[in-house]
Short mmCIF file of C-alpha atoms in Angstrom, two decimals:
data_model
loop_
_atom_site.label_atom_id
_atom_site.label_comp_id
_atom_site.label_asym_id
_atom_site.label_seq_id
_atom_site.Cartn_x
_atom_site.Cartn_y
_atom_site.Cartn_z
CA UNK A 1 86.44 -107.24 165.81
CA UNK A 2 88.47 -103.76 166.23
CA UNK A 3 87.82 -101.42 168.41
CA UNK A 4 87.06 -98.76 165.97
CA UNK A 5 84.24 -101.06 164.76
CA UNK A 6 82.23 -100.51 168.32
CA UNK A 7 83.04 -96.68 168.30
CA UNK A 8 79.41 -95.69 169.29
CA UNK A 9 80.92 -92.05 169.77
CA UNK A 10 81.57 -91.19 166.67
CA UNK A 11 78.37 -93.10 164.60
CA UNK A 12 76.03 -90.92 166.89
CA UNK A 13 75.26 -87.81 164.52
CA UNK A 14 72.42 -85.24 164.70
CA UNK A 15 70.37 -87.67 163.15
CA UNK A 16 70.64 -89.93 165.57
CA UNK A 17 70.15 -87.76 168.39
CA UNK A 18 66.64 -86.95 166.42
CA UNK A 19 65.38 -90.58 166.24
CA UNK A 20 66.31 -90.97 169.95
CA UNK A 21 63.48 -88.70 170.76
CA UNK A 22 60.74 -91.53 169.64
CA UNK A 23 61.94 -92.71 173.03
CA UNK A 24 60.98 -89.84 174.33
CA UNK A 25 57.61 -89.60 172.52
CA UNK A 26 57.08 -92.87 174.02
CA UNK A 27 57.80 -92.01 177.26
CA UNK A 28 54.66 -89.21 176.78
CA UNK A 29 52.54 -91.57 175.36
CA UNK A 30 52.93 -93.66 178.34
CA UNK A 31 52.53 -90.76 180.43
CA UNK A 32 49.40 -89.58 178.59
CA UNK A 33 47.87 -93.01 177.83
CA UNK A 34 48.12 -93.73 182.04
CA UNK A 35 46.79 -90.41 182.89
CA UNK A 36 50.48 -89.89 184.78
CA UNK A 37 49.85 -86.13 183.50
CA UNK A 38 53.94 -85.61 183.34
CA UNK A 39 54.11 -85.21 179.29
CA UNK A 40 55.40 -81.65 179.94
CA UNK A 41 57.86 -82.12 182.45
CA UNK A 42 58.90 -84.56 180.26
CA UNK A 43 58.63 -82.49 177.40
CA UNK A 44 60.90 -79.72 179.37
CA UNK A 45 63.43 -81.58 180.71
CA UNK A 46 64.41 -83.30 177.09
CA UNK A 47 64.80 -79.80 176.22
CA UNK A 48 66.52 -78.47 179.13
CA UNK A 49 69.26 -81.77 178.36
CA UNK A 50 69.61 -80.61 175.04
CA UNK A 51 70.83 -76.91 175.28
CA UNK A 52 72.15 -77.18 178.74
CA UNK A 53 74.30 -80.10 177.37
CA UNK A 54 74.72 -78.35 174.00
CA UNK A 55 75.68 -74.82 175.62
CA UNK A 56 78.26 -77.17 178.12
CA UNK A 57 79.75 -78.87 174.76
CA UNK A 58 80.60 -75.30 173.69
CA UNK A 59 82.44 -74.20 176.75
CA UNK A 60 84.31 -77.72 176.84
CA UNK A 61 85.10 -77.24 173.27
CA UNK A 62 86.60 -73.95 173.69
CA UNK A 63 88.53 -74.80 177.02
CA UNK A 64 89.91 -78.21 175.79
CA UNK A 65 91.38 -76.14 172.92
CA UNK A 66 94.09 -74.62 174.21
CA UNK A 67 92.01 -72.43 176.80
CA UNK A 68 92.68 -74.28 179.91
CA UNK A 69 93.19 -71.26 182.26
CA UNK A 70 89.38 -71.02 182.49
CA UNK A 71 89.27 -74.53 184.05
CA UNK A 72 89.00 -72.74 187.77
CA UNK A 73 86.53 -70.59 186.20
CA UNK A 74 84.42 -73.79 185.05
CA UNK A 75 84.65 -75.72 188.56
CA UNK A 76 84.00 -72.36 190.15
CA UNK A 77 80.68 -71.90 188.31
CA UNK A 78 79.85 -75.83 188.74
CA UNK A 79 80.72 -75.36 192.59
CA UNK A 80 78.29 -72.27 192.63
CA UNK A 81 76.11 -73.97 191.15
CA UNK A 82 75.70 -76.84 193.38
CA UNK A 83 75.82 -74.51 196.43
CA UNK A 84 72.18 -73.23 195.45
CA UNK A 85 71.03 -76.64 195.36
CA UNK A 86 72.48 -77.15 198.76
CA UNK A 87 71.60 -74.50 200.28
CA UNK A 88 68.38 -74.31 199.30
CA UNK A 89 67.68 -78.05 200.11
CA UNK A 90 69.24 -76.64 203.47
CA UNK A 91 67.54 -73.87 204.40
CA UNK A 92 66.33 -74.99 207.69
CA UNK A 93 70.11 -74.27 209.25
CA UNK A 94 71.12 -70.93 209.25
CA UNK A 95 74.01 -70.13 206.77
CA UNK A 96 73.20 -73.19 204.85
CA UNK A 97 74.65 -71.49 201.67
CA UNK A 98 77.86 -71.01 203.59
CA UNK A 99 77.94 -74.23 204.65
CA UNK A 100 77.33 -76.18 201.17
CA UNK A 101 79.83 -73.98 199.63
CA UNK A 102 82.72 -74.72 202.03
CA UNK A 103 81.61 -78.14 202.01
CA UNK A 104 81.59 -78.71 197.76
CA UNK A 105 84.69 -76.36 197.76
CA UNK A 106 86.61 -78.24 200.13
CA UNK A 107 85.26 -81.73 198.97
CA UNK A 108 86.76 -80.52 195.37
CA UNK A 109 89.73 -79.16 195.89
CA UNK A 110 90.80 -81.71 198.49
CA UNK A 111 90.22 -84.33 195.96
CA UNK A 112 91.19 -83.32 193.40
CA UNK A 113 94.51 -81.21 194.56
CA UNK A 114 95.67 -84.62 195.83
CA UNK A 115 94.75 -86.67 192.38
CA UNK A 116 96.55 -84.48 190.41
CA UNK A 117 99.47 -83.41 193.11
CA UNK A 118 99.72 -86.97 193.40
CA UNK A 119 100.47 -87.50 189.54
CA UNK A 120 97.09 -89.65 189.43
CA UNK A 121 95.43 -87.28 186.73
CA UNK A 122 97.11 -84.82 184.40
CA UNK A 123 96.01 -81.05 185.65
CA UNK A 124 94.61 -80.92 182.16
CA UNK A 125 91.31 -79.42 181.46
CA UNK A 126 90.31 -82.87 179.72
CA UNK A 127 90.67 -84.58 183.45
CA UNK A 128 90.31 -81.89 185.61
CA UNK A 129 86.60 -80.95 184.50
CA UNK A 130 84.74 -83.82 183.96
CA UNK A 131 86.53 -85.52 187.72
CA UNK A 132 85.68 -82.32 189.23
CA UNK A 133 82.21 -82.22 188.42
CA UNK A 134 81.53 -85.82 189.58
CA UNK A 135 82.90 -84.83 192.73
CA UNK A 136 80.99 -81.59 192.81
CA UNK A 137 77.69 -83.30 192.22
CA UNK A 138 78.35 -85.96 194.40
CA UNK A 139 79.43 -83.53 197.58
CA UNK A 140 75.97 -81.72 197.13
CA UNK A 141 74.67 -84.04 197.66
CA UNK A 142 75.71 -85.27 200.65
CA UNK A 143 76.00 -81.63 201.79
CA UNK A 144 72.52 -81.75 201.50
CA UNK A 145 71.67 -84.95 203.25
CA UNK A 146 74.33 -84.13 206.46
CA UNK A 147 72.66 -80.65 206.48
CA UNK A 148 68.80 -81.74 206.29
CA UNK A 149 69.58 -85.09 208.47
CA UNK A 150 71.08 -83.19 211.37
CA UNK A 151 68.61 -80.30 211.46
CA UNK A 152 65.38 -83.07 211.82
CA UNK A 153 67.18 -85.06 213.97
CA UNK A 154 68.26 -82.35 216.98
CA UNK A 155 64.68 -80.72 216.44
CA UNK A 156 63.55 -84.65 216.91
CA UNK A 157 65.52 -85.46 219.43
CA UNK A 158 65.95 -81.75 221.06
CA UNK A 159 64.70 -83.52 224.59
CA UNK A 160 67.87 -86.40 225.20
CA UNK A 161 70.14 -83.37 223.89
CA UNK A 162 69.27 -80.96 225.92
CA UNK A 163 69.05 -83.31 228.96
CA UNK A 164 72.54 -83.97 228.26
CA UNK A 165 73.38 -80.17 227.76
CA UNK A 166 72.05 -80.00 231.12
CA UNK A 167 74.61 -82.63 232.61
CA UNK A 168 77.27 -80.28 231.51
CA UNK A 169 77.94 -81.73 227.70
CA UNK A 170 79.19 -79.13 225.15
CA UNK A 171 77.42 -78.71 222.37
CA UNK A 172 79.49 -80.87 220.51
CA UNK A 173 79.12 -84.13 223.34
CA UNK A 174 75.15 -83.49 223.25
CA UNK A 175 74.97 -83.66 219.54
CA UNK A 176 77.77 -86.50 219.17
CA UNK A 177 75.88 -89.76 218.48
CA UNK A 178 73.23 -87.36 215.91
CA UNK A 179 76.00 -86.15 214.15
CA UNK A 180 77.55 -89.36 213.55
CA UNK A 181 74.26 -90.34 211.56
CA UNK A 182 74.24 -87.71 209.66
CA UNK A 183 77.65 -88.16 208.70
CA UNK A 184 76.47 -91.62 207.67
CA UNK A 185 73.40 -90.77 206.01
CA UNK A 186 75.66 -88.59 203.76
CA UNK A 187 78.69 -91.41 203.17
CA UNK A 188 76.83 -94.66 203.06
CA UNK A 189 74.90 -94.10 199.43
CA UNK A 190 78.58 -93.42 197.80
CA UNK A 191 79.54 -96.26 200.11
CA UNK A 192 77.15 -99.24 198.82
CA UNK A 193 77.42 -97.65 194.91
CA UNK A 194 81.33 -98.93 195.34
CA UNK A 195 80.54 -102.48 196.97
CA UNK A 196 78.36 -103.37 193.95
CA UNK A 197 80.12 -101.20 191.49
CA UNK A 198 80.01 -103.30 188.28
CA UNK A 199 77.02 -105.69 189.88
CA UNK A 200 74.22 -103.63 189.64
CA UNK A 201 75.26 -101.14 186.94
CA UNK A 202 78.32 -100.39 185.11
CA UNK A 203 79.13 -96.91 186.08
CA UNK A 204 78.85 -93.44 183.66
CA UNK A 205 82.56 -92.94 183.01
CA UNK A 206 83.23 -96.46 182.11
CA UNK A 207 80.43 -96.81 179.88
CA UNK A 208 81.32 -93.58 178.51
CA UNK A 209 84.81 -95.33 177.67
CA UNK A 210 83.57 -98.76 176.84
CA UNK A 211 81.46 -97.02 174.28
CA UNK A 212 83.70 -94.85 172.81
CA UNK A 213 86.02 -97.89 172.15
CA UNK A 214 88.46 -98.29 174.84
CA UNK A 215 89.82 -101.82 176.26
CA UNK A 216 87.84 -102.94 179.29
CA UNK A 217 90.70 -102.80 181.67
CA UNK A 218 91.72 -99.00 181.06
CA UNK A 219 88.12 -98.43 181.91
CA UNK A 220 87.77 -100.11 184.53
CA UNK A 221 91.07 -98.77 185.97
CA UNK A 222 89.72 -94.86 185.39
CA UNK A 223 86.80 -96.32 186.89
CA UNK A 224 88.48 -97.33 190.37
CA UNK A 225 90.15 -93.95 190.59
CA UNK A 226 86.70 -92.15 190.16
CA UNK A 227 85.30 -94.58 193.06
CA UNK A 228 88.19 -94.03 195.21
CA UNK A 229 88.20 -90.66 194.19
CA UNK A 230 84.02 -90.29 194.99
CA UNK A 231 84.85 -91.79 198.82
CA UNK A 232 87.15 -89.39 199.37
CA UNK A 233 85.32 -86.32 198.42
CA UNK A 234 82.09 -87.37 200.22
CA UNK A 235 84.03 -87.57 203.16
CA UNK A 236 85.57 -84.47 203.22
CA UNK A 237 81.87 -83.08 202.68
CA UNK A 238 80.52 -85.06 205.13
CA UNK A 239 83.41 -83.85 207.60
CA UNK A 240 83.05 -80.42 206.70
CA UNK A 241 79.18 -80.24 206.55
CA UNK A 242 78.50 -81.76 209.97
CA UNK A 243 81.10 -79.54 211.68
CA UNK A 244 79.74 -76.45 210.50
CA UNK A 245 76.14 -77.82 210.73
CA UNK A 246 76.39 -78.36 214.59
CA UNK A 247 78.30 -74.89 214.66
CA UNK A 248 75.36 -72.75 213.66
CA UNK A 249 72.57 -75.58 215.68
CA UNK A 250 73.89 -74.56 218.23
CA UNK A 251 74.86 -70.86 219.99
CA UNK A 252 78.26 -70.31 221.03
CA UNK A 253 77.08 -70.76 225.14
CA UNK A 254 76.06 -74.40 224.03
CA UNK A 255 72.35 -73.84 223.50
CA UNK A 256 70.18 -75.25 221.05
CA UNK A 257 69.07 -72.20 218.66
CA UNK A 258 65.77 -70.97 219.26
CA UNK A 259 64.42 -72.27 215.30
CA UNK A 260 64.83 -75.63 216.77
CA UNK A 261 62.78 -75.55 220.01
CA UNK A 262 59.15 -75.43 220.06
CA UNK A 263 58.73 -72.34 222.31
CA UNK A 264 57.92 -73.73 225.71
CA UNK A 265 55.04 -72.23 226.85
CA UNK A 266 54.43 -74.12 230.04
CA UNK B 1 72.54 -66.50 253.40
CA UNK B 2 71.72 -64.24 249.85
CA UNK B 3 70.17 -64.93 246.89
CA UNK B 4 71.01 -67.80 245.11
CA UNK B 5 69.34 -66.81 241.81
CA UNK B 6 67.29 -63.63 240.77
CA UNK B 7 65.13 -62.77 238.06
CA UNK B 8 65.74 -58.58 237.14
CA UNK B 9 62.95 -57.71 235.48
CA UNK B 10 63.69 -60.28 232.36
CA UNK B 11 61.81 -60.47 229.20
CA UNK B 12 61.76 -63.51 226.55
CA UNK B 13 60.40 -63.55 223.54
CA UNK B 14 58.53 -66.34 221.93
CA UNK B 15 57.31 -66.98 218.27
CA UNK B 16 54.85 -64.18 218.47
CA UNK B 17 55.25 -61.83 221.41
CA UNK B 18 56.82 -61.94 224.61
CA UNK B 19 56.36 -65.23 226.50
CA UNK B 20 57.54 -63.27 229.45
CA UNK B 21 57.53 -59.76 230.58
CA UNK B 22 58.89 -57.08 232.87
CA UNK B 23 59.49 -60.49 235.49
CA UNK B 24 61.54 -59.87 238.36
CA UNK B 25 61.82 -62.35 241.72
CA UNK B 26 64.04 -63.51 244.11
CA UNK B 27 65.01 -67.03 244.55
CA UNK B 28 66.92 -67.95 248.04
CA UNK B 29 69.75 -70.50 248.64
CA UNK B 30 67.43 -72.40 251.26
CA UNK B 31 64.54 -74.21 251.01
CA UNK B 32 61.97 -74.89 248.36
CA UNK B 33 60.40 -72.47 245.88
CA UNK B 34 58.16 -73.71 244.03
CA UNK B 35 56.84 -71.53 240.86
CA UNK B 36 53.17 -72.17 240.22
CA UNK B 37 50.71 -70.79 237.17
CA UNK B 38 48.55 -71.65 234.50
CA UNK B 39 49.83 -73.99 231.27
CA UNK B 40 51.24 -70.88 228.81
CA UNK B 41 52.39 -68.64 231.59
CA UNK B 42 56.23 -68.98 230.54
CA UNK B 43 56.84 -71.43 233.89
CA UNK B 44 59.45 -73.76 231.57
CA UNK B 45 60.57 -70.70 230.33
CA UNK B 46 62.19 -69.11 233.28
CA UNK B 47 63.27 -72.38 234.71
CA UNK B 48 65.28 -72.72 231.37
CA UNK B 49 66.88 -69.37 232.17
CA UNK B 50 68.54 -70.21 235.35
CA UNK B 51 70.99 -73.19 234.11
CA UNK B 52 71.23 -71.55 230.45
CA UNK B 53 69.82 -73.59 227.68
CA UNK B 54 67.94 -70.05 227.37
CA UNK B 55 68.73 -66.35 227.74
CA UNK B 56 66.48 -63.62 228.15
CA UNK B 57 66.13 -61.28 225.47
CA UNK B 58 65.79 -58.22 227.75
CA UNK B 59 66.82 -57.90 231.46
CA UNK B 60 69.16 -60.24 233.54
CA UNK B 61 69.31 -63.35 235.43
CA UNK B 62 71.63 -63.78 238.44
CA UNK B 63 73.35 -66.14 240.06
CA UNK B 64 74.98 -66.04 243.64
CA UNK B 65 74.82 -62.52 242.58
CA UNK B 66 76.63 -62.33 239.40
CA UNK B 67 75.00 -61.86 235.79
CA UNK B 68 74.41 -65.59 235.29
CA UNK B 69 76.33 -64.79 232.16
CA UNK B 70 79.30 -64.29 233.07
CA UNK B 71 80.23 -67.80 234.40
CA UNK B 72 81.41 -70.20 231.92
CA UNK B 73 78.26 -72.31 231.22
CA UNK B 74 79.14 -75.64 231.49
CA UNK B 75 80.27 -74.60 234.77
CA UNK B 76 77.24 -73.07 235.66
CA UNK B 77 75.19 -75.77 234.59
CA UNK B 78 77.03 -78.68 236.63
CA UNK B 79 76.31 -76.37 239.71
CA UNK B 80 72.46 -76.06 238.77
CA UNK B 81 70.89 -79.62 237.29
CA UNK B 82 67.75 -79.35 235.46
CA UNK B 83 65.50 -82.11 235.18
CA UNK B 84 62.96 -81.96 232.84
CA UNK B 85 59.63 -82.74 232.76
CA UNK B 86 59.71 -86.47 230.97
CA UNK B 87 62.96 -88.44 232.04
CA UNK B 88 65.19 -88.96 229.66
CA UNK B 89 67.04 -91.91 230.46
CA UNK B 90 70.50 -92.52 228.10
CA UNK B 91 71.48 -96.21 226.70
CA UNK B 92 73.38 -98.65 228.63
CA UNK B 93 72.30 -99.05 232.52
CA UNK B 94 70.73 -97.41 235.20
CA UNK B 95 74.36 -97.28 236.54
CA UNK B 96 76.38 -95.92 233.60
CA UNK B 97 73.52 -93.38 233.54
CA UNK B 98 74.47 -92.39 237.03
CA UNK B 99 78.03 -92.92 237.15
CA UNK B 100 80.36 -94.60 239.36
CA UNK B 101 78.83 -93.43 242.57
CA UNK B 102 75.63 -95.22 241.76
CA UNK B 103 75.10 -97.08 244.65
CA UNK B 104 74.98 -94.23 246.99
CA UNK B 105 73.16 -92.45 244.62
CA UNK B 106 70.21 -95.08 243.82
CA UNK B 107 69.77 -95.29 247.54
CA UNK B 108 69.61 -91.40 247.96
CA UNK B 109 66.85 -91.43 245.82
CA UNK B 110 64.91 -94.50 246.94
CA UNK B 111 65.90 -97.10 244.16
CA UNK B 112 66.84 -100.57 244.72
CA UNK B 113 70.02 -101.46 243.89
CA UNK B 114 69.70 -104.00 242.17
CA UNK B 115 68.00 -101.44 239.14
CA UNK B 116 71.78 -100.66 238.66
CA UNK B 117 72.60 -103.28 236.19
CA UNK B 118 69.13 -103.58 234.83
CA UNK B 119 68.98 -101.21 230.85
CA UNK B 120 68.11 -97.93 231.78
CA UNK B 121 65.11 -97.57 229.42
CA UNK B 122 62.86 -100.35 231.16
CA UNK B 123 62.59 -98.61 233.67
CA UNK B 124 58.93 -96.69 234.43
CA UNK B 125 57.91 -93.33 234.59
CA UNK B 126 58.69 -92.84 238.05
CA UNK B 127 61.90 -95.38 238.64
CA UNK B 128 63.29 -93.23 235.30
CA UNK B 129 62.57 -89.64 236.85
CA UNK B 130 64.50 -90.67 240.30
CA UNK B 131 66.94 -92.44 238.20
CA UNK B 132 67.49 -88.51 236.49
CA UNK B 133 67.52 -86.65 239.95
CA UNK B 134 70.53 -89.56 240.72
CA UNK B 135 72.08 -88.85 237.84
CA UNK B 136 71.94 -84.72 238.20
CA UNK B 137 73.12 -85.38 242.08
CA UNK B 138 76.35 -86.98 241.05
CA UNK B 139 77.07 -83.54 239.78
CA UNK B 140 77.34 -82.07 243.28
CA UNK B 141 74.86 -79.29 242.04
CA UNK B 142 74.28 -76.55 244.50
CA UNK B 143 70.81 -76.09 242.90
CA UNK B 144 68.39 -78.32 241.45
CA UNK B 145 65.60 -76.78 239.36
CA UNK B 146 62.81 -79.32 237.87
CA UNK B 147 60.46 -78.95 235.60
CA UNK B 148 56.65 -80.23 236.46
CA UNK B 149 58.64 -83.70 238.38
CA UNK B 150 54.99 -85.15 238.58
CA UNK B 151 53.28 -84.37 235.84
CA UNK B 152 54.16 -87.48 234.06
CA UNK B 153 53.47 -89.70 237.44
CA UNK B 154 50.51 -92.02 238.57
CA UNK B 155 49.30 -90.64 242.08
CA UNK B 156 51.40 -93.40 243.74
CA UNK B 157 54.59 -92.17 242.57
CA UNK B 158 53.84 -89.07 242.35
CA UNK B 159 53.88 -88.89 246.60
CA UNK B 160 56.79 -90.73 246.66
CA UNK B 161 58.88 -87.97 244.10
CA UNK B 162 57.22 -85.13 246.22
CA UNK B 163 59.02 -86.70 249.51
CA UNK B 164 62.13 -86.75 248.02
CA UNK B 165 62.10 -83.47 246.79
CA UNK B 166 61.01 -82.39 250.27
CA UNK B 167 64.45 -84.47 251.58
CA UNK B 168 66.86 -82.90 249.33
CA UNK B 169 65.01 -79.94 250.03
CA UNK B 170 65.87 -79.99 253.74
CA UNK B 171 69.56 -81.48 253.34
CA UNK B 172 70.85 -77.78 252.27
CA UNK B 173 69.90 -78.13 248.53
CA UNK B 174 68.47 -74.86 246.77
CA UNK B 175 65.52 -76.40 245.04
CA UNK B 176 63.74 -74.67 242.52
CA UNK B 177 60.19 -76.21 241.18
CA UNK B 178 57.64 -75.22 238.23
CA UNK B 179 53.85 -76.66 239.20
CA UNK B 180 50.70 -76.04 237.17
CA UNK B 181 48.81 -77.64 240.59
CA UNK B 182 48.10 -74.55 243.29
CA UNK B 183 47.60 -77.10 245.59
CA UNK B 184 50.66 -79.15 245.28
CA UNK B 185 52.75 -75.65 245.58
CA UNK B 186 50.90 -75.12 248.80
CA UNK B 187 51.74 -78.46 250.06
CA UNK B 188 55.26 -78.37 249.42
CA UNK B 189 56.82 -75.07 248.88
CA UNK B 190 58.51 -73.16 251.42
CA UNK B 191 57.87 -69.90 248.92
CA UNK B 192 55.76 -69.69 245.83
CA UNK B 193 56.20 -67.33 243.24
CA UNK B 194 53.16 -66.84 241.18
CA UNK B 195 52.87 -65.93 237.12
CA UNK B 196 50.13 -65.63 235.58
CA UNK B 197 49.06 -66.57 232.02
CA UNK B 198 49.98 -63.16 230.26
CA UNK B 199 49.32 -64.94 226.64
CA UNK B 200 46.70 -63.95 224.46
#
């Protein structure tokens, strides 16, 4: 059997796509039938797909030909993008926005910048884009995670920190073993998604591959350098998240902010 | 001797009003001074002022008769160790709590020493809130400020932590004490400063 035989990519026509939504239909039906009462959420986010997707095809269309000085422009909006989700997720810490974007922005363009400075990818709008914006989605969400993880946990735990504040810890000594979690709580889901990478579920891109026809080993091989390249980038936003996270927990005299203390009233 | 710390008519505001207002009150290097009101009168609050985990939001707190602000803080707070009102004990052991003068330091406070290798966190209520007056003594604080020591006590202990504070009291320690009991001020303070509940 050839390759070309198996290449779903180009047998999926409009058509298609319309019969796919009797999945869809079913999925309501199930939703109606069980009284789950999510037929229009359903109903709105098979829309949403289609002319977000649809609107994204056109941009990547016009970019991948012969337009690649808008890739920045793309990332940037992606980047933006994610930083509202952040931030809002966030919004417990003060400057959250500011945080999540120098968090996504750094996770991408350290990752990136090396891949392709490196020689590992082609600067290309055809590799830059869709690498980027698995980084990108992956860094929010770890952004968010570090963020929301550190804020509970010093508001939790405001009583050991500020006994050790009290010893004469900086801010950063008090708030060492919470911001290691949170650093954790951030890393470990892109951690465990690499140990049973191929176990569980065979990953987007190298479906996306396998499907469109490609040899099993030159997916897998783009797959390793999107894992490696996912570890990286979380850990830059990790990094870069937590730092700035216990920066604005805390005041610049080593106090916790006022947001996170119950107002003692004693 | 002066002042050690002094409160210049300080204000701090809390979630919906002032928690204190136009406070001012002097606070001697010797002896005991115990602060005494009712539950909401701010008591934590102003303790919290005088080693900096708070500031006031209008008027100033000294110290040795300098703007407490103006010393770095984590200067300022090894020189006056706060002990709050539930002991917070840290893992390992009662010694690596302390530190490496832990010996001296359990006896000071009336611990056996053989708590030092013993996990910090079995300790009980009482054993862990003299275990946290070691601990803030192997600072060499000139000051020790402490928030409602005996709140969290059975009456047993709770005589026991009131002699001690008494003792480091008298060896040359400024000791500075919040109380929501009129009578326990009475019985122990050398001063009292009184504030009353100004909340609505």
């Amino acid at each position: 059997m050839i390759a070309a035989d198996l290449n779903l990519s180009g047998r999926v026509g409009a058509g298609e796509v319309a019969l796919a939504l009797l999945l869809v239909a079913i999925a309501m039906g199930i939703s109606r039938w069980r009284g789950v009462a999510l037929e229009r959420d359903i109903g709105i986010a098979s829309v949403r797909a289609f002319v977000q997707l649809l609107a994204v095809g056109y941009v990547l269309d016009y970019v991948f030909s012969g337009q690649g000085g808008l890739t920045p422009l793309v990332l940037g909006v992606m980047i933006l993008t994610a930083t509202l989700t952040s931030g809002r997720r966030g919004r417990m810490v003060p400057g959250a926005y500011v945080i999540a974007l120098s968090s996504v922005a750094v996770a991408t363009g350290g990752t990136l910048g090396l891949l392709i400075l490196l020689g590992i990818i082609p600067s290309a709008p055809r590799a830059a884009i869709p690498l980027g914006s698995m980084i990108i989605s992956s860094a929010m969400n770890t952004t968010s995670l570090v963020m929301s993880r550190l804020r509970d946990d010093l508001a939790s735990h405001r009583r050991e920190v500020e006994a050790r504040l009290s010893l004469g810890a900086t801010a950063h000594e008090a708030s060492a073993a919470l911001h290691h979690a949170a650093m954790r709580t951030g890393m470990l889901p892109t951690i465990d998604q690499t140990k049973v990478v191929g176990l569980v579920a065979l990953p987007g891109a190298m479906t996306g591959m396998i499907l469109a026809g490609v040899s099993a080993f030159a997916a897998i091989r783009l797959q390793l350098v999107v894992m490696y390249m996912l570890l990286g980038g979380n850990a830059f936003a990790a990094l870069v998240a937590g730092e700035l996270t216990v920066r604005r927990l805390f005041t610049a005299d080593h106090q916790l902010i006022r947001s996170l203390r119950r107002v003692p009233g004693t | 001797m002066g002042d050690r710390f002094e409160y210049r008519d300080v204000r701090v505001d809390g979630d919906d009003g002032p928690i204190i207002e136009h406070f001012s009150a002097h606070i001697p290097g010797e002896g005991l001074t115990v602060i005494v009101g009712p539950s909401g009168a701010g008591k934590t609050t102003l303790l919290r002022l005088l080693n900096r985990l708070d500031d006031p939001d209008a008027g100033t707190v000294m110290f040795e008769g300098r703007d407490a602000r103006v010393y770095d803080v984590l200067e300022l707070r090894r020189r006056v160790q706060y002990v709050g009102q539930v002991p917070v004990t840290f893992p390992g052991t009662v010694a690596d709590n302390v530190g490496d003068r832990w010996e001296e330091l359990l006896d000071r406070v009336g611990l056996p020493l053989a708590l030092g290798p013993r996990m910090a966190d079995v300790l009980s209520v009482g054993e862990a809130q003299r275990m946290c007056l070691a601990r803030s003594m192997a600072r060499d604080p000139e000051a020790l400020i402490l928030d409602e020591p005996t709140s969290a006590l059975d009456t047993a202990s709770k005589g026991g932590i009131e002699r001690l504070i008494r003792t480091l009291a008298d060896g040359g320690l400024t000791v500075v004490m919040v109380t929501h009991d009129p009578a326990q001020a009475a019985a122990l303070a050398d001063r009292m400063i009184e504030v009353e509940g100004q909340r609505r």
